Coordinates of C-alpha atoms in Angstrom, one line a residue:
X1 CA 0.0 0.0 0.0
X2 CA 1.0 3.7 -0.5
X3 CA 2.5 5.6 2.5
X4 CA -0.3 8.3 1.7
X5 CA -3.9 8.2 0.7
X6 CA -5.5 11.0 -1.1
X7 CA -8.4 12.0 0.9
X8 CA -10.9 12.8 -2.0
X9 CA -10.9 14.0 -5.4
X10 CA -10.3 17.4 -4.3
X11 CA -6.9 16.2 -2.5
X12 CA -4.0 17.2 -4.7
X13 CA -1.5 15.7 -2.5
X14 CA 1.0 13.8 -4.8
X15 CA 1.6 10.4 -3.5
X16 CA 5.4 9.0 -4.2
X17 CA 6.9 5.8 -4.4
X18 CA 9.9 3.7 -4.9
X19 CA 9.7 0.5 -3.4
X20 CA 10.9 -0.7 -6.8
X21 CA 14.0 -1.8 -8.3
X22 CA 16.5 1.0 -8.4
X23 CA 14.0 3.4 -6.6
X24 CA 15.8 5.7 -4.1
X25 CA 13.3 8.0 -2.7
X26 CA 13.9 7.6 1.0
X27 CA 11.3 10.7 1.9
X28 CA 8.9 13.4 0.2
X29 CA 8.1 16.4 2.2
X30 CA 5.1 18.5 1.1
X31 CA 6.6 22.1 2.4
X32 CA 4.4 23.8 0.1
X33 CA 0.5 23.1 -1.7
X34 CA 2.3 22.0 -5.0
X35 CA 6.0 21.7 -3.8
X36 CA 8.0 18.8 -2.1
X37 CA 11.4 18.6 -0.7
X38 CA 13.0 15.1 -1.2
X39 CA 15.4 12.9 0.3
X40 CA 17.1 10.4 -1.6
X41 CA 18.2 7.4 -0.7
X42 CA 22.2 6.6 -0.5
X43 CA 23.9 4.7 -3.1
X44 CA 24.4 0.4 -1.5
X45 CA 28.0 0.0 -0.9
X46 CA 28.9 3.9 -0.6
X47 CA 29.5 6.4 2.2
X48 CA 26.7 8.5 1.2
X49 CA 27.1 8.9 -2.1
X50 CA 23.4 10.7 -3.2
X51 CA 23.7 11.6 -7.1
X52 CA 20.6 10.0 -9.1
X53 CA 17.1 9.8 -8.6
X54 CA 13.9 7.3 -9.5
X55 CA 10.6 7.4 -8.1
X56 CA 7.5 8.0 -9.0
X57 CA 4.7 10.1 -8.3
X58 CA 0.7 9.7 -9.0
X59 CA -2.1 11.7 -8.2
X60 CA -1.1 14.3 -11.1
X61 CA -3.7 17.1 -11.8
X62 CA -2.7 18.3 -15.1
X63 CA -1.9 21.9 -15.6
X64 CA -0.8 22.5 -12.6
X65 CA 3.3 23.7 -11.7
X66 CA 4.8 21.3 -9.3
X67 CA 8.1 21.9 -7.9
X68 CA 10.8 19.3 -6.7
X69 CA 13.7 19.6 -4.4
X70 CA 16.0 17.0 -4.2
X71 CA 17.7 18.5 -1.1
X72 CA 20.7 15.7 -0.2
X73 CA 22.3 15.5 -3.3
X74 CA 26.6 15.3 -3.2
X75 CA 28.4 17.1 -6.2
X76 CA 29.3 20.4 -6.4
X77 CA 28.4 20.5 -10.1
X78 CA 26.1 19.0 -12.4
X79 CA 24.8 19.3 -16.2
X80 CA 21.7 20.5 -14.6
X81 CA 23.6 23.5 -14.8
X82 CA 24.1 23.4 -18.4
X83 CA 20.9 22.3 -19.4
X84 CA 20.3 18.8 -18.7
X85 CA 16.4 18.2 -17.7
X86 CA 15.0 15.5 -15.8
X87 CA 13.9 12.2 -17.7
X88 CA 10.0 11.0 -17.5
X89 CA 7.7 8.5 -18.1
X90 CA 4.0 8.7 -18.2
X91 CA 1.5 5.9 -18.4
X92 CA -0.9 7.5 -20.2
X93 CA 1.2 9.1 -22.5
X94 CA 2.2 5.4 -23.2
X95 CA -0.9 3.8 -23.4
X96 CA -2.7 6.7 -25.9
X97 CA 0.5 8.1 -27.9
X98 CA 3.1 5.1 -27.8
X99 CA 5.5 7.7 -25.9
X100 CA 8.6 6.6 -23.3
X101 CA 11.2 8.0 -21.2
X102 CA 11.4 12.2 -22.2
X103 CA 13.5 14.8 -21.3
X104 CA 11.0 17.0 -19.6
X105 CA 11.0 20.4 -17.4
X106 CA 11.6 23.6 -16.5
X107 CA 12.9 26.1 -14.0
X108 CA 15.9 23.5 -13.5
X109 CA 18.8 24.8 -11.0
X110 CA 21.5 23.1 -9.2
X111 CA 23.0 24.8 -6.2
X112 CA 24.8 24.4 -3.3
X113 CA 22.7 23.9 0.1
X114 CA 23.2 24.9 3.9
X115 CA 22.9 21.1 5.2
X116 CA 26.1 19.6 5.7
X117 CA 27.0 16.3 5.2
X118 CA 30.2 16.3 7.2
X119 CA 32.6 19.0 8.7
X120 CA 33.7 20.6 5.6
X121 CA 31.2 19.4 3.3
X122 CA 27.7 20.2 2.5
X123 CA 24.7 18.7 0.3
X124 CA 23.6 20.4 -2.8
X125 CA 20.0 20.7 -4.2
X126 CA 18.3 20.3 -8.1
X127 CA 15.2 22.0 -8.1
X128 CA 12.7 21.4 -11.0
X129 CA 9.4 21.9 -12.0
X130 CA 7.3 19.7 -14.1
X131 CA 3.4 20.2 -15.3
X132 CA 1.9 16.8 -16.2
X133 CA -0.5 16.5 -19.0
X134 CA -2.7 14.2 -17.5
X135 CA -5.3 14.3 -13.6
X136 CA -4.4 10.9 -12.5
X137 CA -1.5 9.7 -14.1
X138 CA 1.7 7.5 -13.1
X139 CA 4.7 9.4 -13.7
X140 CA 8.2 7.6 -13.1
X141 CA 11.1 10.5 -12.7

């Protein structure tokens, strides 16, 4: 079962998940109405190592902005910064148009954070936003 429930219809709550292979999502935090802070999961056999992401979220109401911060993430640089947008896959946009995995997006930043990771060290954070096409959809991200 899903960690949350939507309540109604009118519940726009995103409900997240990665209990699946190579999910890493360890928490989603709604800080906002349509925007979630998230904690990824470290890499098996590192010390810490927080660089990729895969979940996914349903619940979608199409149209509407969502924004996503993956708050614990380890380099000081990515190709966020030069352009790189995050990679989805909707159901339904597999079921009615035969369309995979997409480069989809915007508002896209990488930065460095104030939560430190050790001593010297501290985590940095992709934000992003994405507006699904679909209400009720299955997006993997």
């Amino acid at each position: 079962p899903a960690w949350y429930t939507p309540t109604s219809e009118a519940d726009t709550t995103l409900v997240f998940e990665s209990r699946f292979e190579s999910g890493n999502l360890r928490r989603a935090i709604q800080v906002f109405p349509f925007e979630y802070d998230l904690i990824l999961r470290p890499d098996i056999n590192t010390r810490g190592h927080t660089q990729w992401f895969y979940f996914a979220v349903s619940n979608t109401r199409k149209g509407i902005k969502y924004k996503f911060n993956i708050i614990n993430l380890v380099k000081d640089d990515s190709l966020y910064c030069e352009g790189m947008l995050p990679l989805t896959h909707s159901a339904k946009e597999m079921a009615s148009k035969g369309v995979g995995w997409c480069r989809s997006g915007d508002k896209v930043a990488y930065y460095g954070n104030n939560i430190r990771r050790n001593r010297s060290k501290r985590y940095s954070t992709l934000t992003f936003t994405l507006t699904f096409d679909h209400d009720y959809d299955l997006v993997h991200v």
